[in-house]
PDB file of C-alpha atoms in Angstrom:
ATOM      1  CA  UNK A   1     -16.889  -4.015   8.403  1.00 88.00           C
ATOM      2  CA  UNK A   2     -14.139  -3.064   6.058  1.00 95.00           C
ATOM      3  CA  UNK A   3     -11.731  -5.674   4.083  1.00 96.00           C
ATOM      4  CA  UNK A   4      -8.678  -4.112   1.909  1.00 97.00           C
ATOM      5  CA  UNK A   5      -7.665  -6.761  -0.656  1.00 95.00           C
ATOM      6  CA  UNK A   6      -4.296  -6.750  -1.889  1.00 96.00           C
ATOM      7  CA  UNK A   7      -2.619  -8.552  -5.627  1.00 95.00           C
ATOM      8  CA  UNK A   8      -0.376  -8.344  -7.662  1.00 95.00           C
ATOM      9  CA  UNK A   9       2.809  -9.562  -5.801  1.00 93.00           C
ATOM     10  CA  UNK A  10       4.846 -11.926  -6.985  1.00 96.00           C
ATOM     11  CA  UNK A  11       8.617 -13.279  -8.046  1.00 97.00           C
ATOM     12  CA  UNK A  12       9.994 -11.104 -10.621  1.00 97.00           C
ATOM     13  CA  UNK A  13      14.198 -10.478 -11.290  1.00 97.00           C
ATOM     14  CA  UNK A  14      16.140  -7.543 -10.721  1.00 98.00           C
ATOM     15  CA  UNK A  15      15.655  -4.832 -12.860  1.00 97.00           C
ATOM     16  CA  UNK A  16      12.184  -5.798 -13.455  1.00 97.00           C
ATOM     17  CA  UNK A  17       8.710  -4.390 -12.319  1.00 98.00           C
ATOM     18  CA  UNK A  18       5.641  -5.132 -10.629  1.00 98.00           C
ATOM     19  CA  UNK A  19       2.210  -3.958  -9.464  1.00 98.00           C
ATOM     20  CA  UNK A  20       0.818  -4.114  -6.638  1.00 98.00           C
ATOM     21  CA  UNK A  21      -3.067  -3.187  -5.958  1.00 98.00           C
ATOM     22  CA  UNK A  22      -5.673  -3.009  -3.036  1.00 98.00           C
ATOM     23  CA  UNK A  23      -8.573  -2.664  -2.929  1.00 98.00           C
ATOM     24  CA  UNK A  24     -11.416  -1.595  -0.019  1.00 97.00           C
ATOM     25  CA  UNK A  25     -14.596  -2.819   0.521  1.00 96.00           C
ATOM     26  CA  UNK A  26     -17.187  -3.105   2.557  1.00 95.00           C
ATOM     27  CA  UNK A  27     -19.182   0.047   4.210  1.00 93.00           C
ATOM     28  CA  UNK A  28     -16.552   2.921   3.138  1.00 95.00           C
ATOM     29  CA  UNK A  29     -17.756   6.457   3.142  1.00 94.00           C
ATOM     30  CA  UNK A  30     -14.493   8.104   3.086  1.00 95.00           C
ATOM     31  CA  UNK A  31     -11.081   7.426   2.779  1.00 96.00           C
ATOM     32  CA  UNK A  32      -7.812   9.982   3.707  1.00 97.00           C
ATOM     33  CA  UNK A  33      -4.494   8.131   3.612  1.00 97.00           C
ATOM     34  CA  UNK A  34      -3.619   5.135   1.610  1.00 98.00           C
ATOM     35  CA  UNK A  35      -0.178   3.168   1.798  1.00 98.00           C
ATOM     36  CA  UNK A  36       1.976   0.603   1.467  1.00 98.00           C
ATOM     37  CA  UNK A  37       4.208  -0.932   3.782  1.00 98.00           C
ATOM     38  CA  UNK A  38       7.087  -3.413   3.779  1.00 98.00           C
ATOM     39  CA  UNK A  39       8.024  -6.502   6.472  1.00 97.00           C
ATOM     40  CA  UNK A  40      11.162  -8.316   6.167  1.00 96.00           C
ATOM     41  CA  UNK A  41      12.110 -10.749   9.300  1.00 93.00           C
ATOM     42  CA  UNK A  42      14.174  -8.942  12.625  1.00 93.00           C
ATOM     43  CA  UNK A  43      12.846  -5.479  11.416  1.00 94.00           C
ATOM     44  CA  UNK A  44      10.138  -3.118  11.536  1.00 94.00           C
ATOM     45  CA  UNK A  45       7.238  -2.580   9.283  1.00 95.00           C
ATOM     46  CA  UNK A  46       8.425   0.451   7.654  1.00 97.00           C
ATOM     47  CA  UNK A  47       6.758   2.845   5.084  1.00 98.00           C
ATOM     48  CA  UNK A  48       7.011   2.555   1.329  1.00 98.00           C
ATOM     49  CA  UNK A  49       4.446   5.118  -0.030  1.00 98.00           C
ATOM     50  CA  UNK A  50       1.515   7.066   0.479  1.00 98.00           C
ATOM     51  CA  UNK A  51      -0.724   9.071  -0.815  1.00 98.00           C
ATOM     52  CA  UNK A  52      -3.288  11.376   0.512  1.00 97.00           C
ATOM     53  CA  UNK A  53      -6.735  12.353  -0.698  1.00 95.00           C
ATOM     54  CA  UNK A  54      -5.413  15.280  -2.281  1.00 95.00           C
ATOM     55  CA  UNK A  55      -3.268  13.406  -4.426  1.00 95.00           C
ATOM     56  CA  UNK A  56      -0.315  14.548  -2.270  1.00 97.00           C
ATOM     57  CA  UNK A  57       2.345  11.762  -1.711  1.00 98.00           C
ATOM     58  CA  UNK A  58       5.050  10.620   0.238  1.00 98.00           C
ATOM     59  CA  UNK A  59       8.183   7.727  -0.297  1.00 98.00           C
ATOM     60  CA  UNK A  60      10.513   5.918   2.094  1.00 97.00           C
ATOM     61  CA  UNK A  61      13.793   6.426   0.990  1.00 96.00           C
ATOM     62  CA  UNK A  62      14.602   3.651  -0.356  1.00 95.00           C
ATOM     63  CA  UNK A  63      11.607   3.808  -2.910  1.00 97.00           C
ATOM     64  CA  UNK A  64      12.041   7.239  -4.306  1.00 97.00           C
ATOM     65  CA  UNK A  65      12.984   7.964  -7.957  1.00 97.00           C
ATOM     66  CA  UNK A  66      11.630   4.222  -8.384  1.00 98.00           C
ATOM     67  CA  UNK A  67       8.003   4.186  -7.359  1.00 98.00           C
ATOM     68  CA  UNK A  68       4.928   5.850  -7.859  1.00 98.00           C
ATOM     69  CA  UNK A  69       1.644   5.227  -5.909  1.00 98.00           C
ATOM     70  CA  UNK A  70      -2.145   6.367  -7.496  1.00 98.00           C
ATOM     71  CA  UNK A  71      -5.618   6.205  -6.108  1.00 96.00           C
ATOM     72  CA  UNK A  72      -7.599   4.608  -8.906  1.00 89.00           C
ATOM     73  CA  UNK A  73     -10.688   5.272  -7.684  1.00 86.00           C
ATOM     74  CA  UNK A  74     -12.065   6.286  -4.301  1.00 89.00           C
ATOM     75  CA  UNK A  75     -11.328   2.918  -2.735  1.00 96.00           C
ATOM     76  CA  UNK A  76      -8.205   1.830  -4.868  1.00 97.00           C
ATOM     77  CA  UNK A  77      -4.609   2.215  -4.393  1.00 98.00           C
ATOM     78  CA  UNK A  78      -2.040   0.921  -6.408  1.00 98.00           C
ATOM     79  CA  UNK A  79       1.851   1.138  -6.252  1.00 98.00           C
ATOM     80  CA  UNK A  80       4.271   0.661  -9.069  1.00 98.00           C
ATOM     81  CA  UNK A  81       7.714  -0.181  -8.662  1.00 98.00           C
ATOM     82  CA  UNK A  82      10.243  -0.317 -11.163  1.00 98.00           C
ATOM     83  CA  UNK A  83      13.628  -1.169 -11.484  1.00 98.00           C
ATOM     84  CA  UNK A  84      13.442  -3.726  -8.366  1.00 98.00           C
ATOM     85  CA  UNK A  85      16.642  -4.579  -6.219  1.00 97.00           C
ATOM     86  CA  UNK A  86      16.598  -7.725  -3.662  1.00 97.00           C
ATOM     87  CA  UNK A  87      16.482  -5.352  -0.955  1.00 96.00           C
ATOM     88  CA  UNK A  88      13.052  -5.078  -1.917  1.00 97.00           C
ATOM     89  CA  UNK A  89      12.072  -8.579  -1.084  1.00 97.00           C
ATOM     90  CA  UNK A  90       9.777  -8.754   1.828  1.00 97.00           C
ATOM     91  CA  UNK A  91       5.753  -8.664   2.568  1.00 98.00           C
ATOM     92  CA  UNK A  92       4.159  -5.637   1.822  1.00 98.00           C
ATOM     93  CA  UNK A  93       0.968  -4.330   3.219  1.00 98.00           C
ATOM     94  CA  UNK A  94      -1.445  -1.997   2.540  1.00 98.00           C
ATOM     95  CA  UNK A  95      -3.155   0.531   4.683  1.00 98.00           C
ATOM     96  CA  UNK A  96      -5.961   2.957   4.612  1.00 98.00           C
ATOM     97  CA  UNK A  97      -7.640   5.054   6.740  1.00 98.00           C
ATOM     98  CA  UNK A  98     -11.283   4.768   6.447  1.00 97.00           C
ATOM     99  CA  UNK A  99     -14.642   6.038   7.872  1.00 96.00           C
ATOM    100  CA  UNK A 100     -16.923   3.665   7.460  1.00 95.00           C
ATOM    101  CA  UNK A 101     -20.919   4.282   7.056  1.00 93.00           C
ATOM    102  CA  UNK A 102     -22.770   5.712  10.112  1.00 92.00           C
ATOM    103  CA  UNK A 103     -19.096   6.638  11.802  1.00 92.00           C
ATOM    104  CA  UNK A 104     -17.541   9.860  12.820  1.00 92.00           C
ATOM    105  CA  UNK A 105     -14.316   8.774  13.198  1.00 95.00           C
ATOM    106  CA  UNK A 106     -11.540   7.378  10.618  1.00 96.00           C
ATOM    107  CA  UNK A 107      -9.868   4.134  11.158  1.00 96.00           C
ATOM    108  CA  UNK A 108      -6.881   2.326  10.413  1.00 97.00           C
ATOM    109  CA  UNK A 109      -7.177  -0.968   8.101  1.00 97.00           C
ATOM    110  CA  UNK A 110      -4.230  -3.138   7.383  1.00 98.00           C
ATOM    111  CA  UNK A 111      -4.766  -5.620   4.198  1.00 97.00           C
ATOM    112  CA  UNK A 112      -3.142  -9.800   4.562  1.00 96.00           C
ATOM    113  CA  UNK A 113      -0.193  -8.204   2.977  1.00 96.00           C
ATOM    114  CA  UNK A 114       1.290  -9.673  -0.454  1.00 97.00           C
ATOM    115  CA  UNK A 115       4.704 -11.543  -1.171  1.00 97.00           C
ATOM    116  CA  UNK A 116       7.586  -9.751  -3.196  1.00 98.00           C
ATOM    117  CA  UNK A 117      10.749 -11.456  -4.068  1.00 98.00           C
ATOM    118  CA  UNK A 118      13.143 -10.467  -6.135  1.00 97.00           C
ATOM    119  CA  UNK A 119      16.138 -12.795  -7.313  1.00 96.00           C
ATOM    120  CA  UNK A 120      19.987 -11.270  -7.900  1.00 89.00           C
TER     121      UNK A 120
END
């Protein structure tokens, strides 16, 4: 089976930054897309970044010009965000798409998702 493991959330003010990082484990053989998602209560999950396995990425809008995303390593993914606003409170999640050992196929992985809150 595959796990992604997410840290790095956290309370931080606005104006200030954080880093958040997840890891997959487990029988990976490949992985295309990773992301990062946000949940806030009464709306959708909706996309924050991604970034392909040719580097190539992607933002929501309200993250460009204030977050990057990187792979680390073949089975890391980690998304910096600076210059936070409370409108970026909510849960964020991470996702990959993975083909695991012995599988043709890729599949999609969510992680437990990870806290954010930022005060006014």
């Amino acid at each position: 089976q595959v796990q992604l493991v997410e840290s790095g959330g956290g309370l931080v003010q606005t104006g200030g930054s954080l880093r958040l990082r997840c890891a997959a484990s487990g029988r990976v053989r490949l992985i295309n897309d990773m992301g990062w998602y946000r949940e806030v209560p009464g709306k959708q999950r909706e996309k924050v970044a991604i970034i392909s396995r040719d580097g190539s990425t992607s933002f929501g809008d309200s993250a460009k010009g204030r977050f990057t995303i990187s792979r680390e390593n073949q089975n890391t993914v980690t998304l910096f965000m600076n210059n936070l606003k409370p409108e970026d409170t909510g849960v964020y999640f991470c996702n990959m798409e993975v083909k695991r050992e012995g599988t043709l196929h890729f599949s999609n992985y969510w992680g437990q998702g990870t806290h954010v809150t930022i005060s006014s």
